Amino acid sequence: MARIPSAMTRLADVDQPPASNPRPRFAWARFGNSPWPWLLPLAVVLVFVFLYPVIEIIRLSFTSATLINENTPYTTGSYATIWHSPDFISMLHVTLLFVIFSVVFQMALGFVIAQIVTIGQQRGLRGTVATRSAVLTAWAIPGVIIGIIWSLLYQESSSGILNYLIRPFTHHAIPFLSQPQVALISLTVANIWRGTAFSMILIYAGLQTLSAEVTEAAKVDGANAWQRLVRVTIPQLAPMLLLNLVLILIDTFNTFDMVLALTGGGPGRSTEVIALTIYDQIFQQLNLGIGAAYAVVLLTINLVMTVVYIRLVERSGQGRA
Amino acid sequence: MSQIWRQRLTDCAIYLAYAVIIIFFLFPVFWVFSLSLRTVPELYASPPIWFPLHPQFQNYTFVLHQTPIGGYLIHSLIIVTATIAVVLGIGIPAAYALSRFRFRLSRSVLTAILVCQMISPVVIVIPLYHFLSILNLLNNYAALILVYSALALPFSTWFLKGFLDAVPHELDESAQIDGCNRFQTLRRVVLPLAMPGITSAAILVAVLSWSQFVVPFILVDDSSIYPVTVGLVNLQSNSDGITLQYLAAGSMIAIIPVMIVFIFLQRFIVSGLTNGAVKG
């Protein structure tokens, strides 16, 4: 911001004749006066890396191509296959449980932590920044490494730390990653650990923008802390909580890296979320057509969520999208 | 008097909550750090020990010298640095156009960029694999960096636009009256003022690209350009528990650069996350 004064002094130079620029480069100047040249590089990259692949994946989903043989006639067979496959139902089941529980707990925990940190900050307590940083650490660690870290915590041998800590309460070792239902819970817990930071920081930012006066007024009117939270804070935050919800829904549906490193989708297919199914169909089973059909399912989820997001942004009246 | 006690009680409750939160979020990292400094018997001690009595720092030297992790770190560094350059090189002009030009399609362009942000990388990387393998561009730094950049560009463009919007338009106008064309205006007037935002964008791109996994996992099968994320997963699946302390040390090594960036530049990240996320 130190540059502001020097830029401001230019305002004083306005009186000088504009001819002070001796070499007007007309071609360049005119070229730069349309927005499109400025947007062209971005457009090229987005067309190549997003638009083309999306069209191609939709095309592939209507074939029965494999990675080895691609020249197959067009058919809706892939969709019929996955629709009738028991794997599709189980994948959907696993994905939905994973997404719903991740999202609910990430938002709830994020909200509680944001609230605690905000109160601590208002009271000027020490350790507020340290607490916020500890939560954000989880956000900065690459997803695959989070998977590896949690696989070490979940070790089922007698040297596994979580089993050691939990033993006094359960009296037997918990098969964190080897028993299907438990593995899905373990995976979801690790994902909650990973994703809470994002919700926390968004809600924290939202809480900073709330006017203290409204809360004060409620306090004067005799509302207790719980009433102030439910009747004053949450309604004020509602639009941003909804945006937060949609963003983490999209993100959780797309999760791939952490699951691959933590469970690899196993045991069996008990933790195989949709992104893993796509990978498995295409690169393990070489069913390009079927994998593409799964990918189109995920793409549809992405697009529906995006439409909801855009509607929400428009409704909140900030005209940002 | 009871009022004071209530205040103190609340403070205590908050400190207690701070402790619980910090333990919950830092314990996993602490545990991996502890594992990374052990000898093999300590690794399998039952009951587990909290921290090794004689930390084996040579585990780190071993990982850096005897495994390819050191090389993977350098690959990641190359990819991330180049990605930041490409993202800023493409994103800043686009953000400038979206911030300073009034044209009919600008809202549609912004929406299209937002839609790209929401598409799963898993979906787009499959056709890209196919396409790049035909062009013989798998295992190619340039192609990889292009895809990394593309994945970071939608949010970066939105994010940078937000910061350019905050630079007063009057400054542009006065610069133009002074005889600057748009390139000069951008370079001499707008960019210097938007520097904090550009720094935030660069840091966020760095953290997200360092974490990137799906793209290199599918587009790279040659270990001579593996980034550290893919390299570690391979180490994990090959080592089968025999070298857990090395896996832990490798994980720590991969986290440390992010942590350093994080500790020193946290204010940029926090402002970046809140700004960028709220806007899309």
Coordinates of C-alpha atoms in Angstrom, one line a residue, chain A residues 1 3-4 7-8 10-11 13-14 16-18 20-21 25 28-29 31-39 41-43 45-46 48-54 56-57 59-60 67 70 109 112-113 116-121 123-145 147-153 155 157-162 164-165 189 192-194 196-198 201-202 204-205 240 243 247 250 254-258 260-262 275-276 278-279 282-283 288 291-292 295-296 298-299 302-303 306 309-310 313-314 318-321, chain B residues 6-8 10-11 14-15 17-19 21-22 24-29 31-32 35 38 42-50 89-98 101 103 105-107 109-132 134-135 146-147 149-151 153-154 157-158 161 170-171 174-184 186 188-189 192-193 196 204 207-208 210-214 217-218 228-230 232-233 236 244 247-248 250-252 254-255 258-259 262 266-267 269-270 273-274 276-280:
Chain A
M1 CA 0.0 0.0 0.0
R3 CA 2.6 2.9 -3.5
I4 CA -0.7 4.9 -3.1
A7 CA 0.0 7.0 -7.7
M8 CA -2.0 9.8 -6.2
R10 CA -0.2 11.5 -10.9
L11 CA -3.6 13.1 -10.3
D13 CA -0.2 15.9 -13.4
V14 CA -3.6 16.0 -15.2
Q16 CA -0.1 18.7 -18.3
P17 CA -0.9 18.3 -22.0
P18 CA -1.6 14.7 -22.9
S20 CA 3.6 13.8 -23.0
N21 CA 3.5 10.3 -24.4
R25 CA 1.2 2.8 -30.2
W28 CA -1.5 -2.0 -29.3
A29 CA -3.7 0.5 -27.6
F31 CA -6.1 -4.1 -29.3
G32 CA -6.1 -3.6 -25.5
N33 CA -9.4 -1.7 -25.5
S34 CA -11.5 -4.8 -26.1
P35 CA -11.9 -7.2 -23.2
W36 CA -11.5 -10.3 -25.4
P37 CA -7.7 -10.3 -25.9
W38 CA -7.3 -10.1 -22.2
L39 CA -9.6 -13.1 -21.7
P41 CA -5.5 -17.1 -22.8
L42 CA -7.9 -18.0 -20.0
A43 CA -10.6 -19.1 -22.5
V45 CA -7.0 -23.1 -21.2
L46 CA -10.5 -23.5 -19.9
F48 CA -8.9 -27.3 -23.5
V49 CA -8.9 -28.5 -19.9
F50 CA -12.6 -28.3 -19.0
L51 CA -15.0 -27.9 -22.0
Y52 CA -13.3 -30.5 -24.3
P53 CA -13.0 -33.2 -21.5
V54 CA -16.6 -32.7 -20.4
E56 CA -15.6 -36.1 -24.5
I57 CA -16.6 -37.8 -21.3
R59 CA -19.6 -38.9 -25.6
L60 CA -17.6 -41.8 -24.1
L67 CA -9.1 -48.5 -22.7
E70 CA -12.3 -47.4 -28.3
L109 CA -17.9 -28.4 14.4
V112 CA -18.9 -24.3 17.2
I113 CA -15.1 -23.6 16.8
I116 CA -15.6 -20.2 20.5
V117 CA -12.7 -18.5 18.7
T118 CA -14.8 -15.4 18.1
I119 CA -15.9 -15.2 21.8
G120 CA -12.3 -15.8 22.9
Q121 CA -11.2 -13.0 20.6
R123 CA -12.6 -11.3 25.5
G124 CA -9.0 -10.9 24.4
L125 CA -7.9 -14.3 25.5
R126 CA -4.5 -15.7 24.7
G127 CA -4.2 -18.6 22.4
T128 CA -6.9 -17.5 20.0
V129 CA -4.6 -17.3 17.0
A130 CA -2.9 -20.6 18.0
T131 CA -6.2 -22.4 18.1
R132 CA -7.2 -21.0 14.7
S133 CA -3.9 -22.0 13.3
A134 CA -4.1 -25.6 14.6
V135 CA -7.5 -26.0 12.8
L136 CA -6.1 -24.5 9.6
T137 CA -3.1 -26.9 9.7
A138 CA -5.5 -29.7 8.8
W139 CA -6.6 -27.7 5.7
A140 CA -3.1 -27.1 4.4
I141 CA -1.9 -30.8 4.6
P142 CA -2.3 -32.6 1.2
G143 CA -5.2 -35.0 1.2
V144 CA -3.1 -38.1 0.4
I145 CA -0.9 -37.3 3.4
G147 CA -4.9 -40.4 4.4
I148 CA -1.5 -41.8 5.3
I149 CA -1.5 -40.0 8.7
W150 CA -4.9 -41.5 9.6
S151 CA -3.9 -44.9 8.4
L152 CA -1.1 -44.7 11.0
L153 CA -3.4 -43.6 13.7
Q155 CA -3.4 -49.1 13.1
S157 CA -2.1 -53.8 16.1
S158 CA -1.5 -53.4 19.8
S159 CA 0.8 -50.5 19.0
G160 CA -1.9 -48.5 17.3
I161 CA -2.5 -45.3 19.2
L162 CA -6.2 -44.8 18.8
Y164 CA -4.7 -47.9 22.8
L165 CA -6.6 -44.8 23.8
V189 CA -14.1 -39.1 10.8
I192 CA -14.4 -34.4 9.1
W193 CA -11.0 -33.7 10.6
R194 CA -9.8 -32.5 7.2
T196 CA -13.7 -28.6 9.4
A197 CA -11.1 -25.9 8.9
F198 CA -12.8 -24.7 5.7
I201 CA -12.8 -20.1 8.6
L202 CA -15.9 -19.2 6.5
Y204 CA -15.5 -17.1 11.4
A205 CA -15.3 -14.6 8.6
M240 CA -23.5 -17.6 4.1
L243 CA -23.2 -21.1 0.5
L247 CA -19.4 -25.6 -1.4
I250 CA -19.4 -30.3 -4.0
N254 CA -15.4 -35.0 -5.4
T255 CA -13.2 -36.5 -2.7
F256 CA -10.6 -39.0 -4.1
D257 CA -7.1 -38.5 -2.7
M258 CA -7.7 -39.1 1.0
L260 CA -7.4 -43.7 -1.9
A261 CA -4.6 -43.3 0.6
L262 CA -6.6 -44.3 3.7
A275 CA -14.7 -40.8 -7.5
L276 CA -13.0 -44.1 -6.6
I278 CA -14.8 -44.0 -11.7
Y279 CA -11.1 -44.6 -11.3
I282 CA -11.5 -47.1 -16.0
F283 CA -8.0 -47.8 -14.9
L288 CA -14.0 -46.7 -20.3
G291 CA -16.5 -45.4 -16.0
A292 CA -17.5 -42.5 -18.2
A295 CA -18.3 -39.8 -14.3
V296 CA -21.3 -38.2 -16.0
L298 CA -20.7 -37.1 -10.7
L299 CA -20.7 -34.3 -13.3
N302 CA -21.5 -31.1 -9.7
L303 CA -23.7 -29.1 -12.1
T306 CA -23.4 -25.3 -9.0
Y309 CA -24.9 -22.1 -5.6
I310 CA -25.5 -19.5 -8.3
V313 CA -25.5 -16.1 -4.6
E314 CA -28.0 -14.2 -6.7
Q318 CA -24.7 -9.2 -3.9
G319 CA -24.6 -9.8 -7.6
R320 CA -21.3 -11.6 -7.4
A321 CA -22.0 -14.3 -9.9
Chain B
R6 CA -19.3 -16.1 36.0
Q7 CA -16.8 -14.2 33.7
R8 CA -13.9 -16.3 35.1
T10 CA -16.6 -18.6 30.9
D11 CA -12.9 -17.8 30.3
I14 CA -13.1 -21.3 26.5
Y15 CA -9.5 -22.1 27.5
A17 CA -12.3 -25.7 24.6
Y18 CA -9.1 -24.2 23.0
A19 CA -7.1 -27.1 24.5
I21 CA -9.5 -28.2 19.7
I22 CA -5.7 -27.9 19.6
F24 CA -7.8 -32.8 18.3
F25 CA -6.2 -31.0 15.3
L26 CA -2.5 -31.3 16.2
F27 CA -2.4 -34.7 17.7
P28 CA -2.4 -36.6 14.4
V29 CA 0.6 -34.5 13.2
W31 CA 1.9 -38.7 16.3
V32 CA 3.3 -39.0 12.8
L35 CA 6.6 -42.2 14.7
R38 CA 11.6 -44.1 16.2
E42 CA 9.8 -48.6 19.4
L43 CA 7.5 -48.6 16.4
Y44 CA 5.8 -51.8 17.6
A45 CA 6.0 -51.2 21.3
S46 CA 2.9 -52.3 23.1
P47 CA 1.6 -50.4 24.8
P48 CA 2.7 -47.6 22.4
I49 CA 5.2 -45.1 23.7
W50 CA 4.3 -41.4 23.3
G89 CA 0.2 -14.7 -16.2
I90 CA -3.2 -15.8 -17.4
G91 CA -5.3 -14.9 -14.4
I92 CA -4.3 -11.3 -13.9
P93 CA -5.2 -10.1 -17.5
A94 CA -8.5 -12.0 -17.3
A95 CA -9.3 -10.5 -13.9
Y96 CA -8.4 -7.1 -15.2
A97 CA -10.7 -7.4 -18.2
L98 CA -13.6 -8.7 -15.9
F101 CA -14.4 -3.5 -19.0
F103 CA -19.3 -5.7 -21.8
L105 CA -21.2 -11.1 -21.7
S106 CA -19.2 -10.3 -18.6
R107 CA -21.6 -12.0 -16.2
V109 CA -18.1 -15.3 -18.5
L110 CA -17.9 -15.1 -14.7
T111 CA -20.5 -17.8 -14.4
A112 CA -18.7 -20.0 -16.9
I113 CA -15.5 -19.7 -14.9
L114 CA -17.4 -20.5 -11.7
V115 CA -18.9 -23.7 -13.3
C116 CA -15.4 -24.9 -14.2
Q117 CA -14.4 -24.4 -10.5
M118 CA -17.1 -26.9 -9.5
I119 CA -16.3 -29.7 -11.9
S120 CA -14.5 -32.7 -10.3
P121 CA -10.8 -33.1 -11.4
V122 CA -11.5 -36.9 -11.6
V123 CA -14.0 -36.3 -14.4
I124 CA -11.8 -34.1 -16.6
V125 CA -8.6 -36.0 -16.1
I126 CA -9.9 -39.1 -17.9
P127 CA -10.4 -37.6 -21.3
L128 CA -7.2 -35.6 -20.8
Y129 CA -5.3 -38.9 -20.1
H130 CA -6.7 -40.2 -23.3
F131 CA -5.9 -37.1 -25.3
L132 CA -2.4 -36.6 -23.9
I134 CA -2.4 -39.8 -28.2
L135 CA -0.1 -36.7 -28.3
L146 CA -0.9 -26.6 -17.9
V147 CA -3.5 -28.9 -16.2
S149 CA -2.8 -24.2 -13.8
A150 CA -6.2 -24.8 -15.4
L151 CA -7.5 -26.3 -12.1
L153 CA -7.3 -20.6 -12.7
P154 CA -11.1 -20.4 -12.1
T157 CA -9.4 -15.3 -11.6
W158 CA -12.4 -14.7 -9.3
K161 CA -10.9 -9.8 -9.8
E170 CA -10.3 7.0 -10.7
L171 CA -6.7 6.0 -10.6
S174 CA -6.1 9.6 -14.3
A175 CA -3.3 7.4 -15.6
Q176 CA -5.0 7.2 -19.0
I177 CA -5.3 11.0 -19.1
D178 CA -1.6 11.0 -18.4
G179 CA -1.2 9.1 -21.6
C180 CA -0.9 5.5 -20.3
N181 CA -2.5 2.8 -22.4
R182 CA -4.2 -0.1 -20.7
F183 CA -1.1 -2.2 -20.4
Q184 CA 0.8 0.6 -18.8
L186 CA -2.3 -2.2 -15.4
R188 CA 2.2 0.8 -13.2
V189 CA -1.0 1.7 -11.4
P192 CA 1.2 -2.3 -7.4
L193 CA -1.9 -1.5 -5.5
P196 CA -1.4 -8.0 -1.3
L204 CA -3.3 -20.3 -2.2
V207 CA -0.8 -24.7 -1.2
L208 CA -3.5 -26.2 -3.5
W210 CA 1.3 -28.8 -3.7
S211 CA -1.7 -31.0 -2.5
Q212 CA -2.7 -31.9 -6.0
F213 CA -3.0 -35.6 -6.4
V214 CA -5.5 -36.9 -9.0
F217 CA -1.6 -39.8 -10.3
I218 CA -3.3 -40.4 -13.6
V228 CA 5.7 -35.7 -3.7
T229 CA 2.0 -36.7 -3.2
V230 CA 2.1 -39.5 -5.8
L232 CA 4.4 -41.0 -1.0
V233 CA 1.4 -43.0 -2.0
Q236 CA 3.0 -46.4 1.2
L244 CA 6.7 -47.2 8.8
L247 CA 6.8 -43.4 5.7
A248 CA 6.1 -41.2 8.7
G250 CA 8.5 -38.9 4.3
S251 CA 5.0 -37.5 5.3
M252 CA 6.6 -35.0 7.6
A254 CA 6.1 -33.4 2.5
I255 CA 4.2 -31.4 5.1
V258 CA 3.5 -26.2 3.5
M259 CA 3.9 -25.6 7.3
F262 CA 1.7 -21.4 6.4
Q266 CA -0.9 -17.1 7.6
R267 CA -2.6 -13.7 7.4
I269 CA -4.1 -17.4 3.7
V270 CA -6.8 -16.5 6.1
L273 CA -9.7 -18.2 2.1
T274 CA -12.4 -15.9 3.3
G276 CA -12.0 -16.3 -2.3
A277 CA -14.5 -18.7 -0.8
V278 CA -17.3 -16.2 -0.2
K279 CA -17.0 -15.1 -3.8
G280 CA -16.8 -18.5 -5.3

